[in-house]
Amino acid sequence: MPLNFIDNQAVRSASSQTLPVIDPADGQPYDTIERSSAADVDMAVQAARRCLDTTWSRLSAAERGRLLMKLSAKVAEHADELATIEQRDCGKPTQQARADALALVRYFEFYAGAADKLHGDTIPYLDGYSVLTWREPHGVTGHVIPWNYPMQIFGRSVGGALAAGNTCVVKPSEDACLSLIRVAGLAAEVGFPAGALNIVTGYGHEVGDALARHPGVDHISFTGSPRVGTLIQQAAAERHCPVTLELGGKGPQIVFEDADIDAALPFLVSAIVQNSGQTCSAGSRLLVQRGLYEPLLARLGEVFRALRAGPPALDPDLGPLIRQTQLERVRGFLDQARADGIATVAAGHVMDEVAAGGYYAAPVLLRDVPPGHRLAQEEVFGPVLAAMPFDDEDHAVALANGTAFGLVAGVWTRDGARQFRMARRVKAGQVFVNNYGAGGGVELPFGGVKSSGYGREKGFEALLGFTTLKTVAFRHG
Ligand code: NAD
């Protein structure tokens, strides 16, 4: 029965109400979390503020870095335990759950090392003046985290915020809290002062909304749906609180006729299959130059037919989706495809070993999806790849940029000049040339344009976002 974690204590919510924790592999409840409210958010924000004023702001950047390095080592020690927690909570295949725990280790390590490399500048100015800039933390930062990669998104968000000198209040998804509560406990064990890192669980419209509205929160970092991104911005706008938003995408994988298909094939598949397609940067659109379209679909079809969705502990290609409503969402998209005459090239299968009541969806490859169709425009957040042909570079760019999103894109071609042209012309926060995802890349700034959001997480760039710049001008004659 994991509780809220506030001021380095496990505490019950003010209401003492709970929510069930459901195992996506069988749909059965196996634990509870606190159903918190605005009162609990207030308690956490006050704890974070006290810590900031009395302890955290007095630590040097190097000391903050050392604490984060200790936490990284502690998470590494507990990586198997955390992976097991996350596996059951989110239905992740074993390899994915382990990769997520190790990514968390790496996020804390990266930001530990970066903490004391963050500094301001001096600016040449008028005679008699010296001007410098300071990078100061916002203060108390709020973090609203989704369910698809809880540990990874927590690591990139909280790691950067703490390194930059903020104290944090985290609102995990009601569907995926358990690993983060455990990590907050580990932070206390390695010496993080009370109030530096607080976790409050519950529903988005209750806890998330209260966090976004709380006058004591100085910055909000949100990853999730565009709908909630809008609500967060509206709440934050009431008090002019800065926001970083990561709202998903409809990632195009663009394959030219001169591409190295053998190299591309595993990426094209894993970009949509990883985490059962529940990935904001999923490569959910496949844009193929016309001369390669049929042969590539034939090869991909073979791979799709062999893919298996199954019990997470068997480490299948895909685990279950997170919850019943997500399964219904994916089925709804596929029903619509059928109703609109969109043809299926191939589908994988759900293993016989799955428990009744699990939220399993087999991966599906669709062809000739009209560019304006919902399946080419909206985030399914499931293992559905929408293929469509293109004629030339201009056509590819028009299709790639022809959605409301702009998070990531992949381009496959051997032509070096075209690689650069495409990388420039595609509107996205990250472009991958002859790969997709660049292995996760903790070091690589990540975020979107258009409806994919704004601001950057990951890499050194994220640290800047967790600070505000103060310009100090000295007149000395
Ligand atoms: P969501 O946006 O509803 O939830 C994300 C987080 O926001 C959760 O912690 C949730 O509790 C919180 N939240 C919900 N309502 C809130 C509110 N009014 N104020 C403040 N916080 C609130 O996402 P979801 O319902 O879990 O998933 C729906 C769709 O969102 C998915 O199908 C997918 O398309 C998208 N999504 C994207 C990402 C991403 O990485 N970009 C992650 C998860 C979901």
Short mmCIF file of C-alpha atoms and ligand atoms in Angstrom, two decimals:
data_model
loop_
_atom_site.label_atom_id
_atom_site.label_comp_id
_atom_site.label_asym_id
_atom_site.label_seq_id
_atom_site.Cartn_x
_atom_site.Cartn_y
_atom_site.Cartn_z
CA MET A 1 0.00 0.00 0.00
CA PRO A 2 2.37 2.76 -1.19
CA LEU A 3 1.50 6.15 0.26
CA ASN A 4 2.25 9.71 -0.75
CA PHE A 5 5.84 10.72 -0.09
CA ILE A 6 6.09 14.18 1.43
CA ASP A 7 8.93 15.65 3.51
CA ASN A 8 10.74 12.28 3.37
CA GLN A 9 7.76 10.55 5.00
CA ALA A 10 5.23 8.08 3.66
CA VAL A 11 1.91 9.76 4.44
CA ARG A 12 -1.74 9.02 3.90
CA SER A 13 -3.81 11.48 1.90
CA ALA A 14 -5.97 13.97 3.78
CA SER A 15 -9.10 12.15 2.63
CA SER A 16 -7.71 8.66 3.43
CA GLN A 17 -9.35 7.51 0.18
CA THR A 18 -7.54 5.12 -2.12
CA LEU A 19 -7.51 4.07 -5.77
CA PRO A 20 -6.86 0.54 -6.98
CA VAL A 21 -3.65 -0.41 -8.78
CA ILE A 22 -4.58 -2.64 -11.71
CA ASP A 23 -2.30 -5.22 -13.34
CA PRO A 24 -2.70 -4.66 -17.11
CA ALA A 25 -1.73 -8.29 -17.72
CA ASP A 26 -4.98 -9.57 -16.17
CA GLY A 27 -7.07 -6.52 -15.34
CA GLN A 28 -7.05 -7.39 -11.63
CA PRO A 29 -6.39 -4.98 -8.75
CA TYR A 30 -3.39 -5.92 -6.60
CA ASP A 31 -2.58 -2.84 -4.53
CA THR A 32 -3.82 0.66 -3.75
CA ILE A 33 -2.49 4.20 -3.98
CA GLU A 34 -3.71 7.33 -2.25
CA ARG A 35 -6.47 9.34 -3.86
CA SER A 36 -5.07 12.73 -2.92
CA SER A 37 -6.62 16.17 -3.24
CA ALA A 38 -5.63 19.83 -3.21
CA ALA A 39 -4.89 19.61 0.54
CA ASP A 40 -2.16 17.02 -0.08
CA VAL A 41 -0.72 19.05 -2.94
CA ASP A 42 -0.57 22.05 -0.63
CA MET A 43 1.25 20.02 2.01
CA ALA A 44 3.81 18.85 -0.57
CA VAL A 45 4.34 22.32 -2.02
CA GLN A 46 4.90 23.72 1.47
CA ALA A 47 7.43 20.98 2.21
CA ALA A 48 9.23 21.71 -1.07
CA ARG A 49 9.28 25.43 -0.29
CA ARG A 50 10.67 24.89 3.23
CA CYS A 51 13.38 22.65 1.85
CA LEU A 52 14.25 25.16 -0.84
CA ASP A 53 14.51 28.05 1.63
CA THR A 54 16.32 26.26 4.42
CA THR A 55 18.47 23.54 2.85
CA TRP A 56 18.46 23.01 -0.89
CA SER A 57 19.33 26.59 -1.88
CA ARG A 58 22.29 26.52 0.54
CA LEU A 59 23.89 23.46 -1.04
CA SER A 60 26.52 24.14 -3.66
CA ALA A 61 25.88 22.88 -7.17
CA ALA A 62 28.62 20.28 -6.62
CA GLU A 63 26.85 19.02 -3.48
CA ARG A 64 23.56 18.70 -5.37
CA GLY A 65 25.44 16.81 -8.05
CA ARG A 66 26.97 14.45 -5.47
CA LEU A 67 23.53 13.65 -4.05
CA LEU A 68 22.19 12.92 -7.51
CA MET A 69 25.18 10.68 -8.19
CA LYS A 70 24.45 8.76 -4.98
CA LEU A 71 20.85 8.41 -6.06
CA SER A 72 21.96 7.15 -9.46
CA ALA A 73 24.09 4.49 -7.77
CA LYS A 74 21.23 3.55 -5.43
CA VAL A 75 18.80 3.20 -8.32
CA ALA A 76 21.38 1.02 -10.10
CA GLU A 77 21.54 -1.23 -7.01
CA HIS A 78 17.75 -1.49 -7.05
CA ALA A 79 17.35 -1.64 -10.83
CA ASP A 80 15.93 -5.18 -10.86
CA GLU A 81 13.47 -4.38 -8.09
CA LEU A 82 12.34 -1.19 -9.84
CA ALA A 83 12.03 -2.99 -13.17
CA THR A 84 9.85 -5.64 -11.53
CA ILE A 85 7.63 -2.98 -9.96
CA GLU A 86 7.26 -1.15 -13.27
CA GLN A 87 6.67 -4.36 -15.18
CA ARG A 88 3.62 -5.25 -13.13
CA ASP A 89 2.33 -1.70 -12.86
CA CYS A 90 2.60 -0.91 -16.60
CA GLY A 91 2.67 -4.34 -18.30
CA LYS A 92 6.16 -3.86 -19.70
CA PRO A 93 8.11 -6.76 -21.22
CA THR A 94 11.16 -7.60 -19.10
CA GLN A 95 13.74 -6.02 -21.39
CA GLN A 96 11.79 -2.77 -21.64
CA ALA A 97 11.27 -2.55 -17.88
CA ARG A 98 15.00 -3.09 -17.29
CA ALA A 99 15.91 -0.56 -19.97
CA ASP A 100 13.67 1.99 -18.26
CA ALA A 101 15.31 1.40 -14.85
CA LEU A 102 18.77 1.76 -16.41
CA ALA A 103 17.69 4.92 -18.22
CA LEU A 104 16.71 6.35 -14.82
CA VAL A 105 20.20 5.51 -13.52
CA ARG A 106 21.67 7.30 -16.50
CA TYR A 107 19.42 10.39 -16.17
CA PHE A 108 20.49 10.91 -12.56
CA GLU A 109 24.12 10.29 -13.51
CA PHE A 110 23.98 12.76 -16.40
CA TYR A 111 22.34 15.51 -14.34
CA ALA A 112 24.64 14.80 -11.39
CA GLY A 113 27.60 15.56 -13.64
CA ALA A 114 25.91 18.56 -15.20
CA ALA A 115 24.85 20.29 -11.96
CA ASP A 116 28.08 22.27 -11.48
CA LYS A 117 28.64 22.99 -15.18
CA LEU A 118 25.65 25.29 -15.39
CA HIS A 119 26.63 28.94 -15.26
CA GLY A 120 25.88 32.38 -16.56
CA ASP A 121 27.90 34.74 -18.68
CA THR A 122 29.52 38.14 -18.80
CA ILE A 123 28.39 40.65 -21.39
CA PRO A 124 30.54 43.46 -22.85
CA TYR A 125 28.64 46.69 -22.27
CA LEU A 126 29.08 50.43 -21.81
CA ASP A 127 32.25 51.85 -20.38
CA GLY A 128 31.94 51.92 -16.59
CA TYR A 129 29.65 48.89 -16.41
CA SER A 130 30.18 45.20 -15.78
CA VAL A 131 27.25 42.96 -16.66
CA LEU A 132 26.80 39.33 -15.81
CA THR A 133 24.03 36.77 -15.94
CA TRP A 134 23.12 34.21 -13.32
CA ARG A 135 21.23 30.99 -13.90
CA GLU A 136 18.84 30.70 -10.96
CA PRO A 137 16.39 27.88 -10.22
CA HIS A 138 12.69 28.64 -10.65
CA GLY A 139 12.07 27.49 -7.07
CA VAL A 140 9.44 24.77 -6.52
CA THR A 141 8.78 22.84 -9.72
CA GLY A 142 5.70 20.71 -10.42
CA HIS A 143 6.00 17.58 -12.58
CA VAL A 144 2.95 15.86 -14.08
CA ILE A 145 4.07 12.48 -15.40
CA PRO A 146 2.24 10.05 -17.73
CA TRP A 147 2.02 6.26 -17.51
CA ASN A 148 3.93 5.18 -20.60
CA TYR A 149 7.51 5.62 -19.31
CA PRO A 150 7.15 6.64 -15.66
CA MET A 151 10.77 6.11 -14.63
CA GLN A 152 12.27 7.64 -17.77
CA ILE A 153 10.07 10.72 -17.80
CA PHE A 154 10.51 11.20 -14.06
CA GLY A 155 14.31 10.91 -14.50
CA ARG A 156 14.58 13.46 -17.25
CA SER A 157 12.23 15.91 -15.57
CA VAL A 158 13.12 15.67 -11.89
CA GLY A 159 16.82 14.97 -12.57
CA GLY A 160 17.21 18.25 -14.45
CA ALA A 161 15.09 20.24 -12.02
CA LEU A 162 16.98 19.07 -8.91
CA ALA A 163 20.37 19.55 -10.56
CA ALA A 164 19.43 23.13 -11.42
CA GLY A 165 18.55 23.80 -7.77
CA ASN A 166 14.77 23.41 -7.68
CA THR A 167 12.76 21.30 -5.25
CA CYS A 168 10.07 19.10 -6.76
CA VAL A 169 6.47 18.02 -6.35
CA VAL A 170 5.63 15.11 -8.62
CA LYS A 171 2.18 13.95 -9.67
CA PRO A 172 2.56 10.55 -11.36
CA SER A 173 -0.17 9.06 -13.52
CA GLU A 174 -2.86 7.31 -11.50
CA ASP A 175 -2.08 4.29 -13.71
CA ALA A 176 1.64 4.14 -12.90
CA CYS A 177 2.87 5.45 -9.54
CA LEU A 178 4.63 2.62 -7.78
CA SER A 179 8.20 2.85 -9.09
CA LEU A 180 8.33 6.61 -8.51
CA ILE A 181 7.23 6.33 -4.89
CA ARG A 182 9.99 3.77 -4.39
CA VAL A 183 12.61 6.05 -6.00
CA ALA A 184 11.59 8.94 -3.75
CA GLY A 185 12.19 6.63 -0.77
CA LEU A 186 15.64 5.77 -2.15
CA ALA A 187 16.40 9.49 -2.50
CA ALA A 188 15.66 9.95 1.20
CA GLU A 189 17.92 6.98 2.01
CA VAL A 190 20.90 8.50 0.20
CA GLY A 191 20.51 11.81 2.01
CA PHE A 192 18.20 14.05 0.03
CA PRO A 193 16.85 16.57 2.54
CA ALA A 194 13.19 16.35 3.53
CA GLY A 195 11.01 18.17 1.02
CA ALA A 196 13.44 18.09 -1.93
CA LEU A 197 11.44 15.42 -3.75
CA ASN A 198 7.75 14.84 -3.00
CA ILE A 199 5.22 12.53 -4.64
CA VAL A 200 1.45 13.01 -4.51
CA THR A 201 -0.73 10.40 -6.20
CA GLY A 202 -4.29 10.60 -7.46
CA TYR A 203 -6.42 11.66 -10.40
CA GLY A 204 -5.26 14.26 -12.89
CA HIS A 205 -8.34 16.46 -12.58
CA GLU A 206 -7.87 16.51 -8.80
CA VAL A 207 -4.14 16.37 -8.00
CA GLY A 208 -2.69 17.47 -11.37
CA ASP A 209 -5.08 20.37 -11.61
CA ALA A 210 -4.36 21.46 -8.02
CA LEU A 211 -0.63 21.36 -8.75
CA ALA A 212 -0.98 23.43 -11.92
CA ARG A 213 -3.05 26.02 -10.01
CA HIS A 214 -1.01 26.15 -6.81
CA PRO A 215 0.45 29.65 -6.29
CA GLY A 216 3.52 28.12 -4.64
CA VAL A 217 4.58 26.25 -7.77
CA ASP A 218 7.04 28.25 -9.89
CA HIS A 219 7.29 26.04 -12.99
CA ILE A 220 5.27 23.13 -14.39
CA SER A 221 6.64 20.37 -16.53
CA PHE A 222 3.98 18.22 -18.22
CA THR A 223 4.13 15.18 -20.49
CA GLY A 224 0.85 13.74 -21.72
CA SER A 225 -2.06 14.41 -24.01
CA PRO A 226 -2.60 17.67 -25.93
CA ARG A 227 -6.01 18.04 -24.25
CA VAL A 228 -4.53 18.08 -20.75
CA GLY A 229 -1.59 20.17 -22.01
CA THR A 230 -4.10 22.88 -22.85
CA LEU A 231 -5.71 22.64 -19.40
CA ILE A 232 -2.30 22.89 -17.72
CA GLN A 233 -1.42 25.97 -19.75
CA GLN A 234 -4.74 27.60 -18.91
CA ALA A 235 -4.29 26.92 -15.19
CA ALA A 236 -0.68 28.14 -15.25
CA ALA A 237 -1.59 31.20 -17.30
CA GLU A 238 -3.81 32.47 -14.46
CA ARG A 239 -0.65 33.22 -12.47
CA HIS A 240 1.86 33.48 -15.35
CA CYS A 241 3.68 30.33 -14.32
CA PRO A 242 6.12 29.00 -16.95
CA VAL A 243 5.36 25.61 -18.46
CA THR A 244 7.25 22.95 -20.41
CA LEU A 245 5.00 20.71 -22.49
CA GLU A 246 5.63 17.40 -24.22
CA LEU A 247 2.39 16.35 -25.88
CA GLY A 248 3.15 13.43 -28.15
CA GLY A 249 3.44 13.07 -31.89
CA LYS A 250 2.66 11.24 -35.10
CA GLY A 251 6.25 10.41 -36.03
CA PRO A 252 6.92 9.87 -39.74
CA GLN A 253 9.45 7.25 -40.79
CA ILE A 254 10.43 8.37 -44.30
CA VAL A 255 12.06 5.73 -46.49
CA PHE A 256 13.58 6.63 -49.88
CA GLU A 257 14.21 4.12 -52.64
CA ASP A 258 17.99 4.30 -52.09
CA ALA A 259 17.72 3.37 -48.38
CA ASP A 260 19.57 0.43 -46.84
CA ILE A 261 16.47 -1.66 -46.22
CA ASP A 262 18.19 -4.38 -44.23
CA ALA A 263 19.46 -1.76 -41.81
CA ALA A 264 16.12 0.07 -41.72
CA LEU A 265 13.80 -2.88 -41.17
CA PRO A 266 14.39 -3.52 -37.43
CA PHE A 267 14.09 0.22 -36.69
CA LEU A 268 10.88 0.59 -38.70
CA VAL A 269 9.32 -2.17 -36.63
CA SER A 270 10.62 -1.34 -33.17
CA ALA A 271 9.67 2.33 -33.60
CA ILE A 272 6.00 1.32 -33.50
CA VAL A 273 6.17 -1.89 -31.46
CA GLN A 274 8.25 -0.65 -28.53
CA ASN A 275 6.10 -0.28 -25.41
CA SER A 276 3.15 -1.51 -27.51
CA GLY A 277 3.17 1.74 -29.46
CA GLN A 278 2.46 3.74 -26.29
CA THR A 279 5.34 6.08 -26.99
CA CYS A 280 5.07 9.78 -27.74
CA SER A 281 7.96 9.51 -30.21
CA ALA A 282 6.61 6.31 -31.83
CA GLY A 283 7.17 6.04 -35.57
CA SER A 284 3.49 5.59 -36.29
CA ARG A 285 3.50 6.72 -39.94
CA LEU A 286 5.50 4.92 -42.60
CA LEU A 287 6.16 7.08 -45.67
CA VAL A 288 7.75 5.04 -48.47
CA GLN A 289 8.92 6.19 -51.90
CA ARG A 290 6.64 4.64 -54.49
CA GLY A 291 9.15 2.31 -56.18
CA LEU A 292 9.97 0.69 -52.85
CA TYR A 293 6.44 0.68 -51.44
CA GLU A 294 5.28 -2.83 -52.38
CA PRO A 295 8.57 -4.66 -51.71
CA LEU A 296 8.99 -2.95 -48.33
CA LEU A 297 5.39 -3.66 -47.27
CA ALA A 298 5.89 -7.31 -48.24
CA ARG A 299 8.97 -7.59 -46.03
CA LEU A 300 7.38 -5.69 -43.16
CA GLY A 301 4.29 -7.87 -43.43
CA GLU A 302 6.40 -10.97 -42.77
CA VAL A 303 7.88 -9.36 -39.66
CA PHE A 304 4.49 -8.17 -38.36
CA ARG A 305 2.95 -11.62 -38.75
CA ALA A 306 5.64 -13.03 -36.46
CA LEU A 307 5.17 -10.44 -33.67
CA ARG A 308 3.63 -11.61 -30.39
CA ALA A 309 1.81 -9.72 -27.69
CA GLY A 310 1.90 -11.64 -24.45
CA PRO A 311 2.49 -11.80 -20.70
CA PRO A 312 5.18 -9.27 -19.73
CA ALA A 313 7.24 -11.81 -17.77
CA LEU A 314 7.68 -13.93 -20.92
CA ASP A 315 9.38 -10.91 -22.49
CA PRO A 316 7.26 -10.89 -25.65
CA ASP A 317 7.56 -8.32 -28.45
CA LEU A 318 4.68 -6.42 -26.89
CA GLY A 319 3.08 -6.43 -23.45
CA PRO A 320 -0.53 -5.42 -22.73
CA LEU A 321 -1.73 -1.85 -23.10
CA ILE A 322 -1.99 0.16 -19.92
CA ARG A 323 -5.73 -0.05 -19.30
CA GLN A 324 -9.11 -1.02 -20.70
CA THR A 325 -9.87 2.45 -22.11
CA GLN A 326 -6.57 2.44 -24.02
CA LEU A 327 -7.46 -0.95 -25.51
CA GLU A 328 -10.85 0.40 -26.52
CA ARG A 329 -9.18 3.45 -28.04
CA VAL A 330 -6.91 1.29 -30.22
CA ARG A 331 -9.82 -0.97 -31.22
CA GLY A 332 -11.85 2.11 -32.08
CA PHE A 333 -9.16 3.30 -34.52
CA LEU A 334 -8.99 -0.15 -36.12
CA ASP A 335 -12.79 -0.37 -36.43
CA GLN A 336 -12.75 2.99 -38.14
CA ALA A 337 -10.01 1.81 -40.52
CA ARG A 338 -12.13 -1.20 -41.47
CA ALA A 339 -15.25 0.89 -41.90
CA ASP A 340 -13.36 3.27 -44.18
CA GLY A 341 -11.92 0.46 -46.33
CA ILE A 342 -8.31 0.83 -45.22
CA ALA A 343 -6.53 -2.46 -45.94
CA THR A 344 -4.45 -4.40 -43.44
CA VAL A 345 -1.12 -5.69 -44.76
CA ALA A 346 -0.48 -7.91 -41.78
CA ALA A 347 -1.13 -8.32 -38.06
CA GLY A 348 0.72 -10.07 -35.27
CA HIS A 349 -1.02 -12.20 -32.71
CA VAL A 350 -1.85 -12.39 -29.03
CA MET A 351 -0.23 -15.39 -27.34
CA ASP A 352 -2.35 -18.21 -25.94
CA GLU A 353 -0.63 -17.81 -22.56
CA VAL A 354 -2.28 -14.46 -21.76
CA ALA A 355 -4.66 -14.23 -18.81
CA ALA A 356 -8.29 -13.42 -19.47
CA GLY A 357 -8.96 -9.77 -18.71
CA GLY A 358 -5.53 -8.52 -19.88
CA TYR A 359 -5.42 -5.52 -22.20
CA TYR A 360 -3.66 -7.08 -25.19
CA ALA A 361 -3.59 -5.69 -28.72
CA ALA A 362 -1.80 -7.36 -31.64
CA PRO A 363 0.33 -5.07 -33.80
CA VAL A 364 -1.20 -4.06 -37.13
CA LEU A 365 0.29 -2.72 -40.37
CA LEU A 366 -2.18 -0.70 -42.49
CA ARG A 367 -1.60 0.42 -46.08
CA ASP A 368 -2.60 3.35 -48.28
CA VAL A 369 -3.87 5.31 -45.32
CA PRO A 370 -5.17 8.61 -46.74
CA PRO A 371 -3.01 11.46 -45.34
CA GLY A 372 -6.05 13.28 -43.97
CA HIS A 373 -7.50 10.22 -42.24
CA ARG A 374 -7.60 10.06 -38.42
CA LEU A 375 -5.14 7.17 -38.57
CA ALA A 376 -2.61 9.41 -40.31
CA GLN A 377 -3.34 12.44 -38.15
CA GLU A 378 -4.08 11.39 -34.57
CA GLU A 379 -1.96 9.65 -31.98
CA VAL A 380 -3.35 6.11 -31.62
CA PHE A 381 -0.93 5.31 -28.79
CA GLY A 382 -1.04 1.66 -29.72
CA PRO A 383 0.81 -0.73 -32.08
CA VAL A 384 -0.71 0.50 -35.34
CA LEU A 385 1.55 1.53 -38.23
CA ALA A 386 -0.05 3.57 -41.02
CA ALA A 387 1.78 3.23 -44.36
CA MET A 388 1.44 5.52 -47.36
CA PRO A 389 3.49 6.08 -50.55
CA PHE A 390 5.20 9.28 -51.72
CA ASP A 391 6.71 10.33 -55.05
CA ASP A 392 9.62 12.66 -54.32
CA GLU A 393 11.24 14.79 -51.65
CA ASP A 394 8.65 17.58 -51.81
CA HIS A 395 5.84 15.09 -51.46
CA ALA A 396 7.59 13.37 -48.53
CA VAL A 397 8.09 16.70 -46.75
CA ALA A 398 4.46 17.70 -47.32
CA LEU A 399 3.23 14.41 -45.84
CA ALA A 400 5.73 14.43 -42.97
CA ASN A 401 4.78 17.97 -41.97
CA GLY A 402 1.08 17.48 -42.69
CA THR A 403 -0.12 16.82 -39.15
CA ALA A 404 -0.67 19.02 -36.11
CA PHE A 405 2.34 17.37 -34.43
CA GLY A 406 6.10 17.83 -34.76
CA LEU A 407 7.97 15.74 -32.21
CA VAL A 408 10.39 13.42 -34.03
CA ALA A 409 10.97 12.07 -37.55
CA GLY A 410 13.18 9.42 -39.17
CA VAL A 411 14.70 9.62 -42.65
CA TRP A 412 16.25 6.69 -44.50
CA THR A 413 18.42 7.48 -47.54
CA ARG A 414 22.01 6.92 -48.65
CA ASP A 415 22.13 10.32 -50.39
CA GLY A 416 24.13 12.64 -48.10
CA ALA A 417 22.79 15.89 -49.54
CA ARG A 418 19.24 14.62 -49.22
CA GLN A 419 19.89 13.65 -45.61
CA PHE A 420 20.71 17.28 -44.83
CA ARG A 421 17.86 18.71 -46.92
CA MET A 422 15.32 16.45 -45.25
CA ALA A 423 16.68 17.10 -41.77
CA ARG A 424 16.25 20.82 -42.39
CA ARG A 425 12.81 20.66 -43.99
CA VAL A 426 11.04 18.30 -41.62
CA LYS A 427 9.37 20.17 -38.77
CA ALA A 428 10.23 18.24 -35.62
CA GLY A 429 12.21 18.59 -32.42
CA GLN A 430 14.42 15.61 -33.28
CA VAL A 431 15.28 14.14 -36.69
CA PHE A 432 16.96 10.75 -36.99
CA VAL A 433 18.93 10.02 -40.16
CA ASN A 434 19.32 6.32 -40.94
CA ASN A 435 18.08 5.37 -37.49
CA TYR A 436 15.05 5.98 -35.32
CA GLY A 437 15.23 7.06 -31.69
CA ALA A 438 19.04 7.23 -31.44
CA GLY A 439 18.91 4.71 -28.61
CA GLY A 440 16.99 7.01 -26.27
CA GLY A 441 19.86 9.46 -25.85
CA VAL A 442 19.70 10.93 -22.34
CA GLU A 443 22.16 13.57 -23.61
CA LEU A 444 19.99 14.63 -26.56
CA PRO A 445 17.57 17.55 -26.13
CA PHE A 446 14.02 16.32 -26.69
CA GLY A 447 10.74 18.11 -27.28
CA GLY A 448 8.47 19.27 -30.02
CA VAL A 449 7.10 22.01 -32.21
CA LYS A 450 3.44 22.76 -33.03
CA SER A 451 0.98 20.62 -31.02
CA SER A 452 3.81 18.42 -29.75
CA GLY A 453 4.55 21.14 -27.22
CA TYR A 454 7.45 23.42 -26.40
CA GLY A 455 10.49 23.58 -24.19
CA ARG A 456 13.11 20.86 -24.10
CA GLU A 457 13.74 17.99 -21.75
CA LYS A 458 16.81 15.73 -21.68
CA GLY A 459 20.35 16.83 -22.32
CA PHE A 460 21.99 19.97 -21.05
CA GLU A 461 19.30 22.08 -22.71
CA ALA A 462 16.74 20.88 -20.15
CA LEU A 463 18.79 22.41 -17.35
CA LEU A 464 18.37 25.83 -18.93
CA GLY A 465 14.60 25.31 -18.94
CA PHE A 466 14.67 24.60 -15.22
CA THR A 467 16.33 27.95 -14.55
CA THR A 468 15.52 31.58 -15.00
CA LEU A 469 18.16 34.05 -16.16
CA LYS A 470 18.97 37.08 -14.04
CA THR A 471 20.98 39.92 -15.56
CA VAL A 472 23.02 41.94 -13.07
CA ALA A 473 24.51 45.26 -14.18
CA PHE A 474 27.20 46.91 -12.00
CA ARG A 475 28.06 50.56 -12.61
CA HIS A 476 31.51 51.18 -11.23
CA GLY A 477 32.76 54.17 -13.22
P1 NAD B 1 -3.33 12.43 -19.86
O1 NAD B 1 -2.81 13.63 -20.54
O2 NAD B 1 -4.75 12.42 -19.44
O3 NAD B 1 -2.47 12.11 -18.53
C1 NAD B 1 -1.13 12.51 -18.35
C2 NAD B 1 -0.96 13.02 -16.93
O4 NAD B 1 -1.77 14.19 -16.75
C3 NAD B 1 -1.41 12.03 -15.85
O5 NAD B 1 -0.57 12.14 -14.72
C4 NAD B 1 -2.80 12.54 -15.50
O6 NAD B 1 -3.23 12.17 -14.22
C5 NAD B 1 -2.61 14.04 -15.60
N1 NAD B 1 -3.83 14.79 -15.80
C6 NAD B 1 -5.00 14.37 -16.35
N2 NAD B 1 -5.91 15.36 -16.31
C7 NAD B 1 -5.33 16.43 -15.74
C8 NAD B 1 -5.75 17.74 -15.44
N3 NAD B 1 -7.00 18.17 -15.71
N4 NAD B 1 -4.87 18.60 -14.87
C9 NAD B 1 -3.61 18.20 -14.59
N5 NAD B 1 -3.15 16.96 -14.84
C10 NAD B 1 -4.00 16.08 -15.41
O7 NAD B 1 -3.04 11.21 -20.76
P2 NAD B 1 -3.79 9.81 -20.67
O8 NAD B 1 -5.26 9.93 -20.48
O9 NAD B 1 -3.08 9.02 -19.66
O10 NAD B 1 -3.57 9.30 -22.14
C11 NAD B 1 -4.42 9.81 -23.18
C12 NAD B 1 -3.65 10.06 -24.42
O11 NAD B 1 -2.59 11.00 -24.15
C13 NAD B 1 -2.91 8.86 -24.95
O12 NAD B 1 -3.70 8.06 -25.72
C14 NAD B 1 -1.80 9.52 -25.72
O13 NAD B 1 -2.23 9.90 -27.00
C15 NAD B 1 -1.48 10.74 -24.94
N6 NAD B 1 -0.29 10.53 -24.08
C16 NAD B 1 0.87 11.05 -24.51
C17 NAD B 1 2.01 10.85 -23.75
C18 NAD B 1 3.30 11.40 -24.18
O14 NAD B 1 4.33 10.85 -23.81
N7 NAD B 1 3.31 12.49 -24.91
C19 NAD B 1 1.96 10.13 -22.58
C20 NAD B 1 0.73 9.62 -22.15
C21 NAD B 1 -0.39 9.85 -22.92
#
